mmCIF file of C-alpha atoms and ligand atoms in Angstrom:
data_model
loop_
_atom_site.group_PDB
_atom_site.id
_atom_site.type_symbol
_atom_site.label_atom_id
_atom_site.label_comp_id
_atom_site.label_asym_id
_atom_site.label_seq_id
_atom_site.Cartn_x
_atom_site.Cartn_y
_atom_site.Cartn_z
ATOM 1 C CA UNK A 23 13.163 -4.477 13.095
ATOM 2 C CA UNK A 24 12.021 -3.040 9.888
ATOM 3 C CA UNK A 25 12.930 -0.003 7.355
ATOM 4 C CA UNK A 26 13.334 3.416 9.629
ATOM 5 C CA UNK A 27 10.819 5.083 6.531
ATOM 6 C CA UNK A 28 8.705 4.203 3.983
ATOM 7 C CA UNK A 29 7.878 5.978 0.825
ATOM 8 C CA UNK A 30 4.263 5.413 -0.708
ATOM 9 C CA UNK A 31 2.294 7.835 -2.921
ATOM 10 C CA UNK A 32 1.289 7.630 -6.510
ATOM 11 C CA UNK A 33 3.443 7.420 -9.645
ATOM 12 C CA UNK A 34 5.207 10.003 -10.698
ATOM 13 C CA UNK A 35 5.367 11.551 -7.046
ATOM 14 C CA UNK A 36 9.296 10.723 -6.979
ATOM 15 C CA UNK A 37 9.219 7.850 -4.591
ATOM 16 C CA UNK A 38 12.415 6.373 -5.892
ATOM 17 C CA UNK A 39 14.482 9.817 -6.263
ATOM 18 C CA UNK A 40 13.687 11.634 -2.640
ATOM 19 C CA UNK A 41 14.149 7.751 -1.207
ATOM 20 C CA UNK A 42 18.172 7.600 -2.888
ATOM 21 C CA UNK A 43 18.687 11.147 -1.801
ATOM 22 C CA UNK A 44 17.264 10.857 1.609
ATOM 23 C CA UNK A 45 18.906 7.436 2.319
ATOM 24 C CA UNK A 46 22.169 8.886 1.501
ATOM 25 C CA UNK A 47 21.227 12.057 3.969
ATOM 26 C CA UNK A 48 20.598 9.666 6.652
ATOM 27 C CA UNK A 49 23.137 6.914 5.980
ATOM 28 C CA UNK A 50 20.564 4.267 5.321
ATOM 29 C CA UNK A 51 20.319 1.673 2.520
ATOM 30 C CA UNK A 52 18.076 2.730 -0.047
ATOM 31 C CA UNK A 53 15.188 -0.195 -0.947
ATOM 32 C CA UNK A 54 12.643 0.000 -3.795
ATOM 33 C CA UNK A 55 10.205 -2.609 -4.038
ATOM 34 C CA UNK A 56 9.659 -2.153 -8.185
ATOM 35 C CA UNK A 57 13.565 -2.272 -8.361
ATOM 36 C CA UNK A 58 13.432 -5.802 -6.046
ATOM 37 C CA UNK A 59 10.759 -7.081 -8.417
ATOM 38 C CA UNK A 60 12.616 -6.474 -11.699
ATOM 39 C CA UNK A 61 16.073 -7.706 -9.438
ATOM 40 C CA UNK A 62 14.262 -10.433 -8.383
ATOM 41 C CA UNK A 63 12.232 -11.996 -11.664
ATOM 42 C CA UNK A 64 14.444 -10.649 -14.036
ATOM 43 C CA UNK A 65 11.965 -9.091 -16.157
ATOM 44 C CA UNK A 66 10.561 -5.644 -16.206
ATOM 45 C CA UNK A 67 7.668 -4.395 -14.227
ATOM 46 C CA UNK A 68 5.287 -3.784 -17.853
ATOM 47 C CA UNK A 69 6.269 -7.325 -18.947
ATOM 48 C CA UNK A 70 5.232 -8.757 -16.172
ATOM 49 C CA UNK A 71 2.000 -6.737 -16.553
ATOM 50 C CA UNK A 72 1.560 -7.481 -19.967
ATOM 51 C CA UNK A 73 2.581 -11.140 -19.763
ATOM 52 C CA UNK A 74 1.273 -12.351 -16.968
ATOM 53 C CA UNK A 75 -1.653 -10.326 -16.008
ATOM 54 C CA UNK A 76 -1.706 -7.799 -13.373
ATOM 55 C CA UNK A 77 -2.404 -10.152 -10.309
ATOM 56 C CA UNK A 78 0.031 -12.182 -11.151
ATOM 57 C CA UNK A 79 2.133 -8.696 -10.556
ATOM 58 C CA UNK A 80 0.300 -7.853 -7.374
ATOM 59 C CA UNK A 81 1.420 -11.624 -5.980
ATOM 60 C CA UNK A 82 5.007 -10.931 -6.629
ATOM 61 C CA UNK A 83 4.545 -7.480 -5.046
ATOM 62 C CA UNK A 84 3.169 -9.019 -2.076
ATOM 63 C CA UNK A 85 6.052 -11.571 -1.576
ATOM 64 C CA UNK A 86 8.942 -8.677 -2.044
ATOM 65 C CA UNK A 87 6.963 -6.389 0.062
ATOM 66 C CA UNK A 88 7.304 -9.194 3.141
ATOM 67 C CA UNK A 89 10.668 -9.464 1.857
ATOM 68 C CA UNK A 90 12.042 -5.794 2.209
ATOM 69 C CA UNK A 91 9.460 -5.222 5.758
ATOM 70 C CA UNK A 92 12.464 -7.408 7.158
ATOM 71 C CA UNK A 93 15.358 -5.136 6.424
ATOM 72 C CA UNK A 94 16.576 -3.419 8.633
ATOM 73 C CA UNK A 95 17.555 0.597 8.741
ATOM 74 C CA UNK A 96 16.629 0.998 4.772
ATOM 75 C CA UNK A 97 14.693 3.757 3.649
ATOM 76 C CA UNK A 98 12.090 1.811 1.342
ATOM 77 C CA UNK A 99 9.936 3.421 -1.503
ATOM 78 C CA UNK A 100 6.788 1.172 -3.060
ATOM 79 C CA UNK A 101 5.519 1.197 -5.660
ATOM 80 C CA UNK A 102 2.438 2.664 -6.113
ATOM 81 C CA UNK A 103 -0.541 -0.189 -5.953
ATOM 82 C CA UNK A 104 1.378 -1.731 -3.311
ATOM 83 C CA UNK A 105 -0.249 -0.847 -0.136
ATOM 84 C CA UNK A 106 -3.549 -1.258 -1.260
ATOM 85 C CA UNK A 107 -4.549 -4.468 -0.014
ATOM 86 C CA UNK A 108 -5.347 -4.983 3.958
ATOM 87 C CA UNK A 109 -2.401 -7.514 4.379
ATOM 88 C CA UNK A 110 -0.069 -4.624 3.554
ATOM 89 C CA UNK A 111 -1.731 -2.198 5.090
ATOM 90 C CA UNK A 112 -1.195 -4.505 8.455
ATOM 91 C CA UNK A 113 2.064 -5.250 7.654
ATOM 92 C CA UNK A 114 2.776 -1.889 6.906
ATOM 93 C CA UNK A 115 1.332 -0.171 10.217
ATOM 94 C CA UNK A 116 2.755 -3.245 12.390
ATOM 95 C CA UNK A 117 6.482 -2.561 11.451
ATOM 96 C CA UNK A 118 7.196 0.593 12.960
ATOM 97 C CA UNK A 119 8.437 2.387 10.267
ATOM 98 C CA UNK A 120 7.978 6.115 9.983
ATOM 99 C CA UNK A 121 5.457 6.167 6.797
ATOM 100 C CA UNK A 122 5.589 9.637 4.605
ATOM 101 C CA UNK A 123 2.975 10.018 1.666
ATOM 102 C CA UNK A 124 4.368 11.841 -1.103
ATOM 103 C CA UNK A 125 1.719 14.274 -2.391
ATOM 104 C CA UNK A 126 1.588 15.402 -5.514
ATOM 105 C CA UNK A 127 -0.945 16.998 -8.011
ATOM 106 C CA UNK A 128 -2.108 15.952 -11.275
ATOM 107 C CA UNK A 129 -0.895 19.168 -12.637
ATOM 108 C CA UNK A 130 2.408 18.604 -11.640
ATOM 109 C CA UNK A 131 2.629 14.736 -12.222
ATOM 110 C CA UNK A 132 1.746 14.907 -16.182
ATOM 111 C CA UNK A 133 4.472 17.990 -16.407
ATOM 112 C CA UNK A 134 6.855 15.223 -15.821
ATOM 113 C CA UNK A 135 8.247 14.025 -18.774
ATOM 114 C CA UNK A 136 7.764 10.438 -19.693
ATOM 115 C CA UNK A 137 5.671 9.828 -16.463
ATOM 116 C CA UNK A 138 3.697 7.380 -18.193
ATOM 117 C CA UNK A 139 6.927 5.669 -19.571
ATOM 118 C CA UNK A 140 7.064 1.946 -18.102
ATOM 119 C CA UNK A 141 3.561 2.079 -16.395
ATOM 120 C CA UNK A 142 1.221 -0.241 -17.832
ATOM 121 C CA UNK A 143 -1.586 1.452 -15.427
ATOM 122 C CA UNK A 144 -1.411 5.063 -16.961
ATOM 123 C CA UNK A 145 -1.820 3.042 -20.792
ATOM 124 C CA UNK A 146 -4.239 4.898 -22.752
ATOM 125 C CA UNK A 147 -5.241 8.566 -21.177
ATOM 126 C CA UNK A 148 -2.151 8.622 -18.411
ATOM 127 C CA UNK A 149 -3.998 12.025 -17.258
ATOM 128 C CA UNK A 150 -7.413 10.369 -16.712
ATOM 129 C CA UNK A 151 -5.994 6.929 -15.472
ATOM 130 C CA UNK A 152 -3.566 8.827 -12.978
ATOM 131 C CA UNK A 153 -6.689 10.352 -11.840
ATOM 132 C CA UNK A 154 -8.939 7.790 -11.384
ATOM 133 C CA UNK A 155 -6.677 6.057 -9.599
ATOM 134 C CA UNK A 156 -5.517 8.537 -7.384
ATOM 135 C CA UNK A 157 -9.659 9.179 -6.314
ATOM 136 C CA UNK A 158 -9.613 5.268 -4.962
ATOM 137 C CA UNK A 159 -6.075 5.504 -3.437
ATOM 138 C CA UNK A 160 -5.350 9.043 -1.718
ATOM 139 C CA UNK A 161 -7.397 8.341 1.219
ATOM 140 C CA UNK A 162 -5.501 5.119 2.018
ATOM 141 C CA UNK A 163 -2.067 7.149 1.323
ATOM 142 C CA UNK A 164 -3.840 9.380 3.774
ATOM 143 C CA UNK A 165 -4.922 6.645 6.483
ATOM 144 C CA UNK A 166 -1.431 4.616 6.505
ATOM 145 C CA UNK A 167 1.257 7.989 6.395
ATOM 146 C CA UNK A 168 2.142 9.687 9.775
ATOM 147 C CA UNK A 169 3.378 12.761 7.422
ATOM 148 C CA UNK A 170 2.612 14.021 4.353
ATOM 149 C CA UNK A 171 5.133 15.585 2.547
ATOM 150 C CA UNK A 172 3.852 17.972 -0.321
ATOM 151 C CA UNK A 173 5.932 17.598 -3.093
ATOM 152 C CA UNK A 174 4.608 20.296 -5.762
ATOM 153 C CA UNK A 175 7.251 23.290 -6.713
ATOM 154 C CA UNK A 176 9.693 21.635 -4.721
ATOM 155 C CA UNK A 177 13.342 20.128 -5.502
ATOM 156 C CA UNK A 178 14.422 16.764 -4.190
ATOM 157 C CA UNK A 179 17.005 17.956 -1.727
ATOM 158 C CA UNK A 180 14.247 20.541 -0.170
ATOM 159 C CA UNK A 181 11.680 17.314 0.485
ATOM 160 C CA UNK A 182 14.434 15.006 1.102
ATOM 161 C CA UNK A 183 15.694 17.707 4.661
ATOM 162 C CA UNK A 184 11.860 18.141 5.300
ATOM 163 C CA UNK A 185 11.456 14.622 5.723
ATOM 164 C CA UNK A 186 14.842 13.720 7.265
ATOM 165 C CA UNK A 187 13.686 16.751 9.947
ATOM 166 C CA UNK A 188 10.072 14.801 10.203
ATOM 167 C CA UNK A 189 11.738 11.764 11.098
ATOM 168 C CA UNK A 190 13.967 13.408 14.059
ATOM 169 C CA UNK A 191 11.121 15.002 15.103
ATOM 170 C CA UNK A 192 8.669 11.756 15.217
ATOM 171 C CA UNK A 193 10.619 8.567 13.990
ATOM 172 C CA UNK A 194 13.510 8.819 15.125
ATOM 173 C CA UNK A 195 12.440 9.143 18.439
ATOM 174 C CA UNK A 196 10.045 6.410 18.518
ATOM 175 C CA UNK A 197 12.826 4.270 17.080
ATOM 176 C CA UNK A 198 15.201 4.935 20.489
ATOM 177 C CA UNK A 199 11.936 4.903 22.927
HETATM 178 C C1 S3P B 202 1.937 0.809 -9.863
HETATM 179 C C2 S3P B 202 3.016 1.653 -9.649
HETATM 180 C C3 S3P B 202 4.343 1.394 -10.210
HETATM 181 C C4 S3P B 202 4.559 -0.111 -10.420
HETATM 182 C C5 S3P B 202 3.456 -0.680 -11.228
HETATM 183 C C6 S3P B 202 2.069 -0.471 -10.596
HETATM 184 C C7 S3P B 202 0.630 1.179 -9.268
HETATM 185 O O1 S3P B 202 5.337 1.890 -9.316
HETATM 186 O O2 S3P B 202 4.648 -0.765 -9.180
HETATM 187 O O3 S3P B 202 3.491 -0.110 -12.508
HETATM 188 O O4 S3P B 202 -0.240 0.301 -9.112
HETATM 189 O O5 S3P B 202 0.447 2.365 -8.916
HETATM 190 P P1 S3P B 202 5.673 3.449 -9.108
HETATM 191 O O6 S3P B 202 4.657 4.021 -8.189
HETATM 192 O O7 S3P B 202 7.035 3.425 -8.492
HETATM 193 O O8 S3P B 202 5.668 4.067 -10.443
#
């Protein structure tokens, strides 16, 4: 077994908010892989970054991402980067879970105070970095989700029921076929 749904999308898109709130709508744990990495090493996500490099970050991501695919009944959020090698990707579409891409625009990202705040990627420009990643990485988001949820204009508890409702609809009932 695996988590019942997984959160990926860019930062900023609320991965870690919507996943609390919608694990406590559903009764599942809530998982976060950047929250297991700074549990885990005991150092935060930009020191690792800074420190160490960022594949030295990407390795760790990869061993807490096997890590958390083995929980069962969580609702897990990554962390942004962290589907974007094939291994993942496998691992991702090979556990069952019910993946949702949160969507979010640029416009809507930088209005979000202190988005940059913590996130070695967005140093510099955050606007233009945010971006340029999102050009490379929103067609995987695409490719892996079985439902987008559009985030823009809405509150957490409105994205958190129109996911939940997703999952009856789809996951859910994979999970009990
Ligand atoms: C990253 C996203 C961050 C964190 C790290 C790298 C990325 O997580 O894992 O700074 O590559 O997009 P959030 O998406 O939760 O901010």
């Amino acid at each position: 077994m695996a988590p019942h749904i997984i959160l990926i999308g860019p930062m900023g898109s609320g991965k870690s908010t919507i996943g609390a709130q919608l694990a406590g709508e559903l009764g599942f744990t809530f998982r976060d892989t950047d929250s297991m990495i700074v549990e885990q090493s005991g150092r935060e996500i930009s020191d690792i970054f800074i420190e160490d490099g960022e594949d030295s970050f990407r390795s760790l991501e990869k061993i807490i991402l096997r890590t958390a695919l083995l929980e069962d009944g969580s609702v897990l959020s990554l962390g942004g980067g962290a589907c974007m090698n094939v291994d993942a990707q496998s691992a991702l579409r090979a556990s069952g879970a019910f993946i949702v891409y949160l969507k979010i625009s640029l416009a809507q990202v930088s209005s979000r105070v202190g988005f940059n705040q913590g996130r070695p990627l967005l140093m510099g420009n955050p606007r233009a970095q945010w971006q340029s990643l999102m050009n490379e990485r929103a067609p995987i988001y695409e490719g892996l989700s079985h439902y987008i949820a559009e985030v823009d204009n809405k509150s957490v508890a409105d994205i958190s029921d129109e996911i939940a409702f997703a999952f009856d609809l789809r996951g859910r009932g994979a999970l009990d076929g």
